Amino acid sequence: MGAVTSTVAARFAFFPPSPPSYGVEQPPQPPAPAAPEPAPAAKAGEEKGGGGGGAVVELTGVPRRGNVEARRLRTKRGTEVVAMHVRQAGAKLTLLYSHGNAADLGQMYELFVELSAHLNVNLMGYDYSGYGQSTGKPSEQNTYADIEAVYRCLIETYGAAEDNIILYGQSVGSGPTLDLASRLTRLRAVVLHSPILSGLRVMYPVKHTYWFDIYKNIDKIPLVRCPVLVIHGTADEVVDCSHGRSLWELAEVKYEPLWIKGGNHCNLELYPEYIKHLKKFVGAIERSPPPPPIDESTKSSGPSGRTPMEPECSAEDSRKSTDCRDKTRPSIDQRHSTDRREKPRGSTDRRDKTRKSVDHPDKPRASVDQSDRPRKSIDRYCFTLPT
């Protein structure tokens, strides 16, 4: 069975840039003053940030900035991923960004720095296993372990709180983003940028979810209880816009989506409405109250109803309030994976017969991974960013 899953993943394909667009080196160490021999724990390389924060490294091949720090983080699957943290003075929210395919931190570096500044957020980006200077090989399960290691670093090293974190997933990155979002109970918000319903649905117009499929986002998004923003280009030839529309329809708490007319899979940042809408969303989230603390006594009480403040939402243009929260979900360490079902079942698409089918394309689509190109700096585009 694992061979079938591997075959689907191979057809879906990961394309890490080769060679990587950046390097890593150890930061210069200041001369050590004469002092007693440090304790063993201190000699183990617990650089600033403490035990779970990994080793601080310097990125080479990119401009050095005082507000950017890079680290090597070990995952529970034994790989080491490189992550970069952009600190924005006075920021209240943190964006955890999972990039698309055929890109690495060196190519995303300037975009991350500028998004942090323009959105007034701290930002954490990382390379999947096998990408850039991260060790190991790319795989679905590795990306899940990768984002979890980065998330824990945000909490343990940088002092971020779950209810002040926004997960951002672009294209393939929508897979690890929704997997983590489906397991967190107090996440602040989610952004899906050109997302996929599942790996198999990118290639073939299937109407069922099969056990050997990968990145089953279609099954995980109903488990997300925080506001979800979807951004997709209407002329996307790699991942049809119907993927984004269907995911938005399945979201429990919808935020006004952004369908960029004429936008394709790799150029949405070129459009002025991209950064304008993203700033509007982040502002709305920052003004909304964080989700309430979890009441342990209500975890087994079954689904709760929607709050009276939550507006009804049509599939065209309305949205659910960003202030609403629903029932709690299993914690990050207690959930049952949605990736272990053994036989085909009816897709969640069929629950609403009025919904446009996600299987509309008449022929298999090109691999999502072959068209993801490196992102350019948003300040190089021919539009003026709003202040």
Tab-separated table of C-alpha atoms in Angstrom:
chain	number	residue	atom	x	y	z
A	1	MET	CA	0.000	0.000	0.000
A	2	GLY	CA	2.880	2.337	0.764
A	3	ALA	CA	4.172	1.773	-2.763
A	4	VAL	CA	0.900	3.099	-4.209
A	5	THR	CA	1.087	6.198	-2.037
A	6	SER	CA	4.697	6.706	-3.087
A	7	THR	CA	3.671	6.415	-6.732
A	8	VAL	CA	1.027	9.122	-6.312
A	9	ALA	CA	3.570	11.325	-4.540
A	10	ALA	CA	6.058	10.722	-7.354
A	11	ARG	CA	3.513	11.705	-9.982
A	12	PHE	CA	2.631	14.755	-7.905
A	13	ALA	CA	6.383	15.395	-7.576
A	14	PHE	CA	8.498	17.654	-5.444
A	15	PHE	CA	10.938	19.957	-7.211
A	16	PRO	CA	13.415	21.510	-4.781
A	17	PRO	CA	15.701	24.005	-6.533
A	18	SER	CA	19.005	22.418	-7.481
A	19	PRO	CA	21.446	23.706	-6.517
A	20	PRO	CA	19.954	25.535	-3.522
A	21	SER	CA	19.842	29.303	-3.901
A	22	TYR	CA	21.520	29.929	-0.535
A	23	GLY	CA	23.943	28.396	1.900
A	24	VAL	CA	24.342	28.197	5.681
A	25	GLU	CA	27.316	28.675	7.949
A	26	GLN	CA	27.939	28.893	11.646
A	27	PRO	CA	27.684	32.436	13.027
A	28	PRO	CA	30.931	34.024	14.192
A	29	GLN	CA	31.581	33.314	17.840
A	30	PRO	CA	32.802	36.153	20.095
A	31	PRO	CA	36.048	35.484	21.982
A	32	ALA	CA	35.258	33.534	25.123
A	33	PRO	CA	36.401	35.203	28.357
A	34	ALA	CA	38.414	33.184	30.808
A	35	ALA	CA	35.833	31.372	32.883
A	36	PRO	CA	35.188	28.037	34.565
A	37	GLU	CA	34.358	25.103	32.322
A	38	PRO	CA	30.636	25.348	31.397
A	39	ALA	CA	28.178	22.695	32.391
A	40	PRO	CA	27.522	19.910	29.823
A	41	ALA	CA	24.110	21.343	28.891
A	42	ALA	CA	25.670	24.662	27.954
A	43	LYS	CA	28.294	22.971	25.803
A	44	ALA	CA	25.684	21.097	23.826
A	45	GLY	CA	25.088	24.071	21.581
A	46	GLU	CA	21.949	25.541	23.108
A	47	GLU	CA	22.251	28.830	21.255
A	48	LYS	CA	20.025	31.714	22.221
A	49	GLY	CA	16.452	30.632	22.418
A	50	GLY	CA	17.052	27.520	24.519
A	51	GLY	CA	16.761	23.790	24.123
A	52	GLY	CA	13.950	23.388	21.566
A	53	GLY	CA	15.104	26.261	19.411
A	54	GLY	CA	17.773	24.434	17.427
A	55	ALA	CA	21.113	25.883	16.385
A	56	VAL	CA	21.389	29.444	15.128
A	57	VAL	CA	22.990	29.636	11.667
A	58	GLU	CA	23.787	32.363	9.154
A	59	LEU	CA	22.237	32.323	5.685
A	60	THR	CA	24.700	33.033	2.884
A	61	GLY	CA	23.848	34.298	-0.580
A	62	VAL	CA	21.176	36.628	0.796
A	63	PRO	CA	21.444	40.111	2.364
A	64	ARG	CA	22.111	40.091	6.080
A	65	ARG	CA	19.554	41.930	8.188
A	66	GLY	CA	19.509	42.559	11.893
A	67	ASN	CA	15.874	41.498	12.278
A	68	VAL	CA	16.327	38.128	10.541
A	69	GLU	CA	17.505	35.022	12.387
A	70	ALA	CA	17.925	31.548	10.902
A	71	ARG	CA	17.947	28.213	12.719
A	72	ARG	CA	18.368	24.517	12.087
A	73	LEU	CA	15.483	22.608	13.654
A	74	ARG	CA	15.337	18.866	14.183
A	75	THR	CA	12.017	17.190	13.367
A	76	LYS	CA	10.461	14.136	14.980
A	77	ARG	CA	11.276	12.204	11.781
A	78	GLY	CA	14.991	12.836	12.194
A	79	THR	CA	15.580	15.491	9.522
A	80	GLU	CA	16.895	19.001	10.101
A	81	VAL	CA	15.058	21.887	8.478
A	82	VAL	CA	16.299	25.433	8.017
A	83	ALA	CA	13.891	28.165	9.114
A	84	MET	CA	14.138	31.955	9.153
A	85	HIS	CA	12.375	34.294	11.566
A	86	VAL	CA	11.720	37.926	10.597
A	87	ARG	CA	11.075	40.143	13.612
A	88	GLN	CA	8.859	43.189	13.164
A	89	ALA	CA	8.963	45.727	15.973
A	90	GLY	CA	5.570	46.140	17.629
A	91	ALA	CA	3.950	43.249	15.752
A	92	LYS	CA	1.202	41.372	17.598
A	93	LEU	CA	0.687	38.525	15.101
A	94	THR	CA	3.051	35.967	13.603
A	95	LEU	CA	2.684	34.501	10.096
A	96	LEU	CA	3.965	30.930	9.627
A	97	TYR	CA	4.507	30.655	5.865
A	98	SER	CA	4.707	27.317	3.998
A	99	HIS	CA	5.965	28.109	0.498
A	100	GLY	CA	5.103	26.477	-2.811
A	101	ASN	CA	7.123	24.011	-4.826
A	102	ALA	CA	10.317	24.696	-6.788
A	103	ALA	CA	11.293	27.425	-4.302
A	104	ASP	CA	13.517	27.700	-1.252
A	105	LEU	CA	14.329	30.245	1.440
A	106	GLY	CA	16.894	32.038	-0.690
A	107	GLN	CA	14.273	32.761	-3.341
A	108	MET	CA	11.587	33.634	-0.793
A	109	TYR	CA	13.851	35.721	1.445
A	110	GLU	CA	13.018	39.198	0.113
A	111	LEU	CA	9.306	38.455	-0.121
A	112	PHE	CA	9.277	37.292	3.500
A	113	VAL	CA	11.073	40.429	4.689
A	114	GLU	CA	8.717	42.717	2.781
A	115	LEU	CA	5.539	40.871	3.781
A	116	SER	CA	6.611	41.174	7.405
A	117	ALA	CA	7.055	44.925	7.009
A	118	HIS	CA	3.924	45.644	4.948
A	119	LEU	CA	1.619	43.447	7.045
A	120	ASN	CA	3.250	44.453	10.348
A	121	VAL	CA	3.672	40.846	11.455
A	122	ASN	CA	6.513	38.650	12.580
A	123	LEU	CA	7.087	36.000	9.935
A	124	MET	CA	8.536	32.494	10.077
A	125	GLY	CA	9.387	30.714	6.828
A	126	TYR	CA	11.105	27.378	6.390
A	127	ASP	CA	12.331	24.863	3.841
A	128	TYR	CA	10.783	21.408	3.706
A	129	SER	CA	12.999	18.357	4.193
A	130	GLY	CA	15.130	18.012	1.058
A	131	TYR	CA	14.679	21.670	0.089
A	132	GLY	CA	17.410	24.287	0.291
A	133	GLN	CA	19.808	23.365	3.087
A	134	SER	CA	17.304	21.150	4.914
A	135	THR	CA	18.327	17.510	5.184
A	136	GLY	CA	16.353	14.417	4.195
A	137	LYS	CA	13.995	13.857	1.292
A	138	PRO	CA	10.719	15.597	0.420
A	139	SER	CA	7.595	13.633	1.319
A	140	GLU	CA	4.098	14.290	2.547
A	141	GLN	CA	4.777	12.969	6.044
A	142	ASN	CA	8.056	14.864	6.279
A	143	THR	CA	6.312	18.161	5.490
A	144	TYR	CA	3.885	17.509	8.356
A	145	ALA	CA	6.814	16.939	10.736
A	146	ASP	CA	8.610	19.977	9.297
A	147	ILE	CA	5.816	22.470	9.994
A	148	GLU	CA	5.262	21.022	13.469
A	149	ALA	CA	8.941	21.545	14.359
A	150	VAL	CA	8.783	25.142	13.109
A	151	TYR	CA	5.553	25.785	15.006
A	152	ARG	CA	7.078	24.478	18.237
A	153	CYS	CA	10.103	26.720	17.692
A	154	LEU	CA	7.787	29.718	17.394
A	155	ILE	CA	6.137	28.833	20.688
A	156	GLU	CA	9.183	27.742	22.679
A	157	THR	CA	11.903	30.012	21.300
A	158	TYR	CA	10.226	33.168	20.022
A	159	GLY	CA	7.438	33.323	22.573
A	160	ALA	CA	4.570	33.282	20.084
A	161	ALA	CA	1.161	32.166	21.346
A	162	GLU	CA	-1.083	29.840	19.356
A	163	ASP	CA	-3.887	32.400	19.378
A	164	ASN	CA	-1.611	34.971	17.722
A	165	ILE	CA	-0.387	32.740	14.881
A	166	ILE	CA	-1.701	32.836	11.303
A	167	LEU	CA	-0.812	29.841	9.120
A	168	TYR	CA	-0.162	30.698	5.454
A	169	GLY	CA	0.010	27.882	2.893
A	170	GLN	CA	0.855	28.421	-0.751
A	171	SER	CA	0.077	25.702	-3.317
A	172	VAL	CA	1.760	22.522	-2.006
A	173	GLY	CA	2.207	24.390	1.281
A	174	SER	CA	-1.557	24.254	1.776
A	175	GLY	CA	-1.047	20.566	2.684
A	176	PRO	CA	1.091	20.974	5.817
A	177	THR	CA	-0.773	24.181	6.652
A	178	LEU	CA	-4.204	22.521	6.820
A	179	ASP	CA	-2.825	19.422	8.497
A	180	LEU	CA	-1.489	21.537	11.365
A	181	ALA	CA	-4.507	23.872	11.406
A	182	SER	CA	-6.858	20.890	11.765
A	183	ARG	CA	-5.021	19.883	14.958
A	184	LEU	CA	-4.796	23.230	16.737
A	185	THR	CA	-7.664	24.431	18.903
A	186	ARG	CA	-6.834	28.125	19.354
A	187	LEU	CA	-5.208	29.086	16.038
A	188	ARG	CA	-5.934	32.688	15.046
A	189	ALA	CA	-6.427	32.333	11.258
A	190	VAL	CA	-5.441	30.538	8.032
A	191	VAL	CA	-4.536	31.861	4.573
A	192	LEU	CA	-4.673	29.481	1.583
A	193	HIS	CA	-2.869	30.775	-1.518
A	194	SER	CA	-3.619	28.793	-4.714
A	195	PRO	CA	-4.421	25.722	-2.573
A	196	ILE	CA	-5.113	22.152	-3.665
A	197	LEU	CA	-8.043	19.914	-2.707
A	198	SER	CA	-5.701	16.900	-2.732
A	199	GLY	CA	-2.710	15.662	-4.683
A	200	LEU	CA	-4.713	13.236	-6.794
A	201	ARG	CA	-7.338	15.842	-7.655
A	202	VAL	CA	-4.666	18.096	-9.149
A	203	MET	CA	-3.851	15.407	-11.703
A	204	TYR	CA	-7.148	13.600	-12.268
A	205	PRO	CA	-10.839	14.590	-12.032
A	206	VAL	CA	-11.679	12.025	-9.324
A	207	LYS	CA	-14.919	12.173	-7.367
A	208	HIS	CA	-13.809	10.120	-4.370
A	209	THR	CA	-11.121	10.400	-1.719
A	210	TYR	CA	-8.878	7.346	-1.895
A	211	TRP	CA	-6.639	6.066	0.880
A	212	PHE	CA	-3.542	6.432	-1.306
A	213	ASP	CA	-4.175	10.108	-2.060
A	214	ILE	CA	-1.857	12.698	-0.491
A	215	TYR	CA	-2.553	16.083	1.082
A	216	LYS	CA	-6.254	15.389	1.628
A	217	ASN	CA	-7.095	19.044	2.273
A	218	ILE	CA	-10.702	18.453	1.245
A	219	ASP	CA	-11.163	16.282	4.352
A	220	LYS	CA	-9.181	18.444	6.768
A	221	ILE	CA	-10.549	21.933	6.159
A	222	PRO	CA	-13.916	21.209	7.858
A	223	LEU	CA	-11.901	20.591	11.045
A	224	VAL	CA	-10.464	24.130	11.015
A	225	ARG	CA	-12.430	26.423	13.335
A	226	CYS	CA	-10.637	29.738	12.782
A	227	PRO	CA	-11.245	32.257	9.954
A	228	VAL	CA	-9.996	31.084	6.544
A	229	LEU	CA	-8.998	33.385	3.678
A	230	VAL	CA	-8.615	31.812	0.234
A	231	ILE	CA	-6.707	33.540	-2.575
A	232	HIS	CA	-6.732	31.994	-6.065
A	233	GLY	CA	-6.212	33.140	-9.640
A	234	THR	CA	-9.063	32.570	-12.079
A	235	ALA	CA	-6.633	31.661	-14.887
A	236	ASP	CA	-4.580	29.155	-12.879
A	237	GLU	CA	-3.572	26.387	-15.314
A	238	VAL	CA	-1.759	24.286	-12.711
A	239	VAL	CA	-4.326	24.118	-9.894
A	240	ASP	CA	-7.757	25.060	-11.189
A	241	CYS	CA	-9.540	27.839	-9.335
A	242	SER	CA	-12.289	25.333	-8.470
A	243	HIS	CA	-9.908	23.895	-5.850
A	244	GLY	CA	-9.798	27.209	-4.000
A	245	ARG	CA	-13.530	27.813	-4.378
A	246	SER	CA	-14.414	24.370	-3.028
A	247	LEU	CA	-12.101	24.706	-0.048
A	248	TRP	CA	-13.627	28.094	0.748
A	249	GLU	CA	-17.121	26.606	0.600
A	250	LEU	CA	-16.058	23.816	2.978
A	251	ALA	CA	-14.498	26.201	5.517
A	252	GLU	CA	-16.430	26.569	8.767
A	253	VAL	CA	-15.506	30.225	9.288
A	254	LYS	CA	-15.177	31.979	5.947
A	255	TYR	CA	-13.476	35.297	5.325
A	256	GLU	CA	-14.172	37.222	2.129
A	257	PRO	CA	-12.151	35.338	-0.545
A	258	LEU	CA	-9.991	36.923	-3.218
A	259	TRP	CA	-10.439	35.560	-6.751
A	260	ILE	CA	-7.833	37.388	-8.833
A	261	LYS	CA	-9.169	37.774	-12.365
A	262	GLY	CA	-6.563	36.605	-14.868
A	263	GLY	CA	-4.125	35.537	-12.163
A	264	ASN	CA	-2.243	32.304	-12.705
A	265	HIS	CA	-0.458	29.957	-10.339
A	266	CYS	CA	2.749	31.901	-9.851
A	267	ASN	CA	2.027	35.601	-10.248
A	268	LEU	CA	-0.652	36.598	-7.744
A	269	GLU	CA	1.765	38.907	-5.920
A	270	LEU	CA	1.913	41.046	-9.064
A	271	TYR	CA	-1.660	42.213	-8.540
A	272	PRO	CA	-2.286	45.235	-6.277
A	273	GLU	CA	-5.390	43.613	-4.818
A	274	TYR	CA	-3.231	40.782	-3.391
A	275	ILE	CA	-1.382	42.858	-0.799
A	276	LYS	CA	-4.372	45.160	-0.280
A	277	HIS	CA	-6.708	42.280	0.569
A	278	LEU	CA	-4.076	40.554	2.692
A	279	LYS	CA	-3.533	43.724	4.734
A	280	LYS	CA	-7.292	44.056	5.196
A	281	PHE	CA	-7.502	40.471	6.429
A	282	VAL	CA	-4.599	40.773	8.863
A	283	GLY	CA	-6.070	44.024	10.187
A	284	ALA	CA	-9.450	42.379	10.746
A	285	ILE	CA	-7.856	39.445	12.538
A	286	GLU	CA	-5.781	41.726	14.743
A	287	ARG	CA	-8.891	43.692	15.745
A	288	SER	CA	-10.923	40.574	16.471
A	289	PRO	CA	-10.672	38.947	19.912
A	290	PRO	CA	-8.576	35.795	20.174
A	291	PRO	CA	-10.391	32.473	20.619
A	292	PRO	CA	-11.509	31.794	24.197
A	293	PRO	CA	-9.565	29.382	26.422
A	294	ILE	CA	-10.486	25.737	26.075
A	295	ASP	CA	-12.961	24.455	28.654
A	296	GLU	CA	-11.837	20.899	29.383
A	297	SER	CA	-15.297	19.988	30.728
A	298	THR	CA	-16.937	20.621	27.351
A	299	LYS	CA	-14.574	18.587	25.157
A	300	SER	CA	-16.866	15.537	25.105
A	301	SER	CA	-20.140	17.396	24.973
A	302	GLY	CA	-20.484	17.117	21.201
A	303	PRO	CA	-20.704	19.777	18.508
A	304	SER	CA	-21.728	23.200	19.626
A	305	GLY	CA	-24.011	25.445	17.646
A	306	ARG	CA	-22.840	28.544	15.840
A	307	THR	CA	-22.765	31.709	17.871
A	308	PRO	CA	-25.620	34.161	17.247
A	309	MET	CA	-23.106	36.769	16.051
A	310	GLU	CA	-21.955	34.629	13.126
A	311	PRO	CA	-23.589	35.797	9.877
A	312	GLU	CA	-24.867	33.460	7.227
A	313	CYS	CA	-22.622	33.207	4.198
A	314	SER	CA	-23.365	32.669	0.541
A	315	ALA	CA	-20.838	31.107	-1.831
A	316	GLU	CA	-20.556	34.323	-3.796
A	317	ASP	CA	-19.638	37.306	-1.723
A	318	SER	CA	-20.541	37.202	1.953
A	319	ARG	CA	-18.326	36.040	4.791
A	320	LYS	CA	-18.465	34.636	8.296
A	321	SER	CA	-17.403	36.871	11.131
A	322	THR	CA	-13.739	36.656	12.058
A	323	ASP	CA	-14.834	36.871	15.672
A	324	CYS	CA	-16.512	33.471	15.747
A	325	ARG	CA	-15.128	30.209	17.069
A	326	ASP	CA	-16.680	26.756	17.001
A	327	LYS	CA	-16.156	23.580	18.966
A	328	THR	CA	-12.718	22.476	20.030
A	329	ARG	CA	-10.663	19.965	18.066
A	330	PRO	CA	-8.264	17.229	19.123
A	331	SER	CA	-4.931	18.626	20.231
A	332	ILE	CA	-1.776	18.420	18.150
A	333	ASP	CA	-0.756	15.239	19.945
A	334	GLN	CA	-4.124	13.461	20.241
A	335	ARG	CA	-5.797	13.526	16.856
A	336	HIS	CA	-6.502	10.558	14.603
A	337	SER	CA	-4.955	11.035	11.182
A	338	THR	CA	-7.279	11.530	8.246
A	339	ASP	CA	-4.700	9.838	6.027
A	340	ARG	CA	-5.302	6.241	7.175
A	341	ARG	CA	-8.582	5.257	5.636
A	342	GLU	CA	-8.449	1.941	3.777
A	343	LYS	CA	-11.011	2.203	1.051
A	344	PRO	CA	-12.662	4.740	-1.229
A	345	ARG	CA	-15.558	6.690	0.102
A	346	GLY	CA	-17.840	9.367	-1.161
A	347	SER	CA	-16.061	12.704	-1.416
A	348	THR	CA	-17.235	15.554	0.756
A	349	ASP	CA	-18.025	17.267	-2.524
A	350	ARG	CA	-21.229	15.219	-2.779
A	351	ARG	CA	-22.754	16.584	0.408
A	352	ASP	CA	-23.990	19.652	-1.381
A	353	LYS	CA	-25.410	18.903	-4.810
A	354	THR	CA	-25.583	22.564	-5.668
A	355	ARG	CA	-21.839	23.004	-5.318
A	356	LYS	CA	-19.822	23.200	-8.485
A	357	SER	CA	-17.888	19.960	-8.890
A	358	VAL	CA	-14.168	20.104	-8.227
A	359	ASP	CA	-13.766	17.550	-10.997
A	360	HIS	CA	-14.825	19.931	-13.760
A	361	PRO	CA	-11.609	19.693	-15.872
A	362	ASP	CA	-11.961	17.305	-18.782
A	363	LYS	CA	-8.368	16.130	-18.798
A	364	PRO	CA	-5.613	15.482	-16.240
A	365	ARG	CA	-3.936	18.650	-15.061
A	366	ALA	CA	-0.241	19.278	-15.252
A	367	SER	CA	1.677	18.575	-12.073
A	368	VAL	CA	1.326	21.341	-9.534
A	369	ASP	CA	5.033	21.262	-9.007
A	370	GLN	CA	6.348	21.950	-12.485
A	371	SER	CA	4.973	25.456	-12.699
A	372	ASP	CA	5.791	26.829	-9.255
A	373	ARG	CA	8.478	29.400	-9.952
A	374	PRO	CA	10.517	31.406	-7.472
A	375	ARG	CA	8.705	34.419	-6.076
A	376	LYS	CA	10.102	37.889	-6.775
A	377	SER	CA	10.265	40.761	-4.350
A	378	ILE	CA	6.886	42.478	-4.127
A	379	ASP	CA	8.617	45.850	-4.240
A	380	ARG	CA	9.865	45.037	-7.744
A	381	TYR	CA	6.389	44.786	-9.132
A	382	CYS	CA	4.797	47.656	-11.021
A	383	PHE	CA	2.352	48.774	-8.365
A	384	THR	CA	2.416	50.907	-5.269
A	385	LEU	CA	1.860	49.073	-2.002
A	386	PRO	CA	-0.700	50.730	0.265
A	387	THR	CA	0.703	52.155	3.460
